[in-house]
PDB file of C-alpha atoms in Angstrom:
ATOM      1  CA  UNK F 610       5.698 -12.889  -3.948  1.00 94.00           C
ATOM      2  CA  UNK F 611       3.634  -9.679  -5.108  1.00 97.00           C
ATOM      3  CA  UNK F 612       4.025  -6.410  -3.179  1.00 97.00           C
ATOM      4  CA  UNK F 613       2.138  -3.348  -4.353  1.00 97.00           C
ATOM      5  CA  UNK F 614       3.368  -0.207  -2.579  1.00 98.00           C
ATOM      6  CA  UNK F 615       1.236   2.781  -2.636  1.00 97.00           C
ATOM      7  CA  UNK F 616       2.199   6.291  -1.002  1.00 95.00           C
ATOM      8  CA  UNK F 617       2.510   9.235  -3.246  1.00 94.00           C
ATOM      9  CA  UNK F 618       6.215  10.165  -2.224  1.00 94.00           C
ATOM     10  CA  UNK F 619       8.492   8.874  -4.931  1.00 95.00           C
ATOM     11  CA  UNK F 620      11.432   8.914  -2.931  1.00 95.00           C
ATOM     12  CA  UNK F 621       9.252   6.622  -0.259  1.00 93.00           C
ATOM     13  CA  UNK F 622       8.325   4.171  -2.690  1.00 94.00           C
ATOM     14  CA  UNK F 623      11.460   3.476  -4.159  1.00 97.00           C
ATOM     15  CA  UNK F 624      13.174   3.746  -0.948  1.00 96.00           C
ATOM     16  CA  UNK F 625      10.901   1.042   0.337  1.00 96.00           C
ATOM     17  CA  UNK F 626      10.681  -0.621  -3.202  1.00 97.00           C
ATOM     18  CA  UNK F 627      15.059  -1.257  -3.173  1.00 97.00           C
ATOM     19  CA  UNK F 628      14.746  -2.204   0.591  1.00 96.00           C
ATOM     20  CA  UNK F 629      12.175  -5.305   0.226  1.00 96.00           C
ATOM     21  CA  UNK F 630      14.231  -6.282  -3.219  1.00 96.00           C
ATOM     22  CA  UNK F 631      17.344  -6.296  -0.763  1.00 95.00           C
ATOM     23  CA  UNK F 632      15.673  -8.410   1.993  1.00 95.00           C
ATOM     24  CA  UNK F 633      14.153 -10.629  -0.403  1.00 95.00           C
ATOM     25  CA  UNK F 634      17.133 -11.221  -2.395  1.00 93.00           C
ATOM     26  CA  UNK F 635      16.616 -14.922  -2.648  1.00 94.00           C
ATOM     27  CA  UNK F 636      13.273 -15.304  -3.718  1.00 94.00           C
ATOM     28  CA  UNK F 637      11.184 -14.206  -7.133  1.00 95.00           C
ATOM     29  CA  UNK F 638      10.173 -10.941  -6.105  1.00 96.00           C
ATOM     30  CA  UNK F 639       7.432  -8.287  -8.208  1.00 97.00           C
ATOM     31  CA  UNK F 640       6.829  -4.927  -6.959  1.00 98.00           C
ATOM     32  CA  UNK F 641       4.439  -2.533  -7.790  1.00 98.00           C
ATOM     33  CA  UNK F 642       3.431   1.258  -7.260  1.00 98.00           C
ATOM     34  CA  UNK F 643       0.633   3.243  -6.995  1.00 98.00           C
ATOM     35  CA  UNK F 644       1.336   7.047  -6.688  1.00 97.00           C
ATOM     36  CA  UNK F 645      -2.512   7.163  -5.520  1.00 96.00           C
ATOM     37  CA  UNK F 646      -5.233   5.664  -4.455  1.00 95.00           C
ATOM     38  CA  UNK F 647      -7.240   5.541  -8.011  1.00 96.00           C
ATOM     39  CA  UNK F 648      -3.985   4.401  -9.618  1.00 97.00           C
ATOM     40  CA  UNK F 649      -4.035   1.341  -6.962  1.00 96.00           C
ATOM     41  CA  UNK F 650      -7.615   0.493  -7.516  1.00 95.00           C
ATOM     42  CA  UNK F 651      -6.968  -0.197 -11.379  1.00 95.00           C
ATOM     43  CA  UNK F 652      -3.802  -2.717 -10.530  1.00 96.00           C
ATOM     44  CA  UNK F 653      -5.718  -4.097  -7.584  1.00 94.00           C
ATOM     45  CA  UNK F 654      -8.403  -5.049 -10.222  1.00 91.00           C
ATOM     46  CA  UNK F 655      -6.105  -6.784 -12.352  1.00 94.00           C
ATOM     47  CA  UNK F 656      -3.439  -8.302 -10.128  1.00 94.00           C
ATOM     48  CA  UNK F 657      -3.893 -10.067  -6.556  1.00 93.00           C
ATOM     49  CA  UNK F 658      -0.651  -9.178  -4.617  1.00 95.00           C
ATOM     50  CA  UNK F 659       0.316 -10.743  -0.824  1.00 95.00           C
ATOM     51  CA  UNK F 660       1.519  -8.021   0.926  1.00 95.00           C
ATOM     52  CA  UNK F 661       0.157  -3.945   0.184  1.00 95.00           C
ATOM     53  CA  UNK F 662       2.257  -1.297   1.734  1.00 95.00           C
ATOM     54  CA  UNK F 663       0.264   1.767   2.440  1.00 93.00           C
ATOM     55  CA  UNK F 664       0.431   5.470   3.220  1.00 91.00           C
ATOM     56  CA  UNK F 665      -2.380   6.756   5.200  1.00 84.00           C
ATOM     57  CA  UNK F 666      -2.433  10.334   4.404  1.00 84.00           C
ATOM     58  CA  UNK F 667      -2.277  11.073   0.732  1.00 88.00           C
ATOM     59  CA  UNK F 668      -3.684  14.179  -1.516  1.00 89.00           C
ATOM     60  CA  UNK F 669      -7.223  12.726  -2.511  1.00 91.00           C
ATOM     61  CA  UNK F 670      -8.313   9.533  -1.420  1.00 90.00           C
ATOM     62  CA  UNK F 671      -6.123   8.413   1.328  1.00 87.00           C
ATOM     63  CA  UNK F 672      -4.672   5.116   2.619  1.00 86.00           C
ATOM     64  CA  UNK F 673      -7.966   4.780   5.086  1.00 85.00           C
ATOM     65  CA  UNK F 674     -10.292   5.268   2.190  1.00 89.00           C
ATOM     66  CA  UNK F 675      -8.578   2.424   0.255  1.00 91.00           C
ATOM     67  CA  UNK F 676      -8.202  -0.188   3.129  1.00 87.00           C
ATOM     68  CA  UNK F 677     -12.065   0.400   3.879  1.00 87.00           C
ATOM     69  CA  UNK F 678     -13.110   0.139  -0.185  1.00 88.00           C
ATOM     70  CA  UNK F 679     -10.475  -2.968  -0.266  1.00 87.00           C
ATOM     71  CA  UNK F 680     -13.031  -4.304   3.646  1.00 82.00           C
ATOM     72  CA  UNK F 681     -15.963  -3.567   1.481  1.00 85.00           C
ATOM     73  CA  UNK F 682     -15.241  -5.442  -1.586  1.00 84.00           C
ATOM     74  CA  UNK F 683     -14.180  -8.349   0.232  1.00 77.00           C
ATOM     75  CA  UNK F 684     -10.792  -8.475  -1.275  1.00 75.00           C
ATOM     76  CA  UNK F 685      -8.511  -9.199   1.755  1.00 77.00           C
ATOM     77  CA  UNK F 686      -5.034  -8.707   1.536  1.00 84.00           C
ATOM     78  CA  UNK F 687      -2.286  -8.544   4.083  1.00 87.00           C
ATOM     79  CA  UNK F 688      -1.492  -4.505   4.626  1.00 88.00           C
ATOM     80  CA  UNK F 689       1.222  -2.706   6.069  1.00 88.00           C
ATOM     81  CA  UNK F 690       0.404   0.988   7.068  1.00 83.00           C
ATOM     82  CA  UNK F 691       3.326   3.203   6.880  1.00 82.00           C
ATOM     83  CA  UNK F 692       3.016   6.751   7.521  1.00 71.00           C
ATOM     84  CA  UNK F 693       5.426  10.065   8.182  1.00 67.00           C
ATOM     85  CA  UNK F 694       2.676  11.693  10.306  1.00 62.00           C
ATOM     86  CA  UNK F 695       2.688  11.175  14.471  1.00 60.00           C
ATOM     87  CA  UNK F 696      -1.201  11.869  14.302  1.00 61.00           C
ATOM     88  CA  UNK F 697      -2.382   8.762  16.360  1.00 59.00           C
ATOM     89  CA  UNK F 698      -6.393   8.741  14.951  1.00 67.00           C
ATOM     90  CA  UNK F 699      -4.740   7.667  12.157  1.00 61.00           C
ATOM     91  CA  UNK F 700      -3.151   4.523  13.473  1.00 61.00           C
ATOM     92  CA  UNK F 701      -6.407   3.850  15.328  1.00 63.00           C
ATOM     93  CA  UNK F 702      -8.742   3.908  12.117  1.00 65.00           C
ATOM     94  CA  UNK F 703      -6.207   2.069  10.161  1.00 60.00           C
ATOM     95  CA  UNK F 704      -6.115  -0.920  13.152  1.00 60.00           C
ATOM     96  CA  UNK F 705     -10.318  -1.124  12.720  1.00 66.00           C
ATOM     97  CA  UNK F 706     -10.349  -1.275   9.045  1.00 56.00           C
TER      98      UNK F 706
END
């Protein structure tokens, strides 16, 4: 399986990047990272991955802005919004996307 993790915390990434390599011990894993949402858009052009961890809020373009480029372009993938902040409208446009 492919995983791409974006989020532009490095300590978050590889946090999250040694827990799925932990859980999915048993099986031929890849992981990737994006520290931002340009970054992301270049390996999501190149690579097709089945499972994208995202951060909503990041400096720049932000989690939202990639989930509703990634709606647009008809590239569907199976996402997993992860997020530090309590601010609900987040959550809320991240569940319409």
């Amino acid at each position: 399986m492919k995983y791409l993790i974006i989020d532009d915390e490095i300590y978050a990434r590889k946090a999250l990047a040694k827990r799925i390599q932990g859980i999915m011990s048993d099986y031929d894993v890849e992981i990737y990272e994006a520290e931002n949402v340009p970054t992301a858009k270049i390996i999501l052009q190149k690579l097709h991955f089945d499972i994208i961890f995202l951060d909503i809020y990041m400096p720049g373009e932000n989690g939202l802005e990639l989930a509703e480029y990634l709606g647009k372009s008809n590239l569907t993938y199976e996402i997993v919004v992860v997020s530090g902040y309590a601010e609900f409208e987040y959550a809320q446009k991240a569940l319409e996307l």
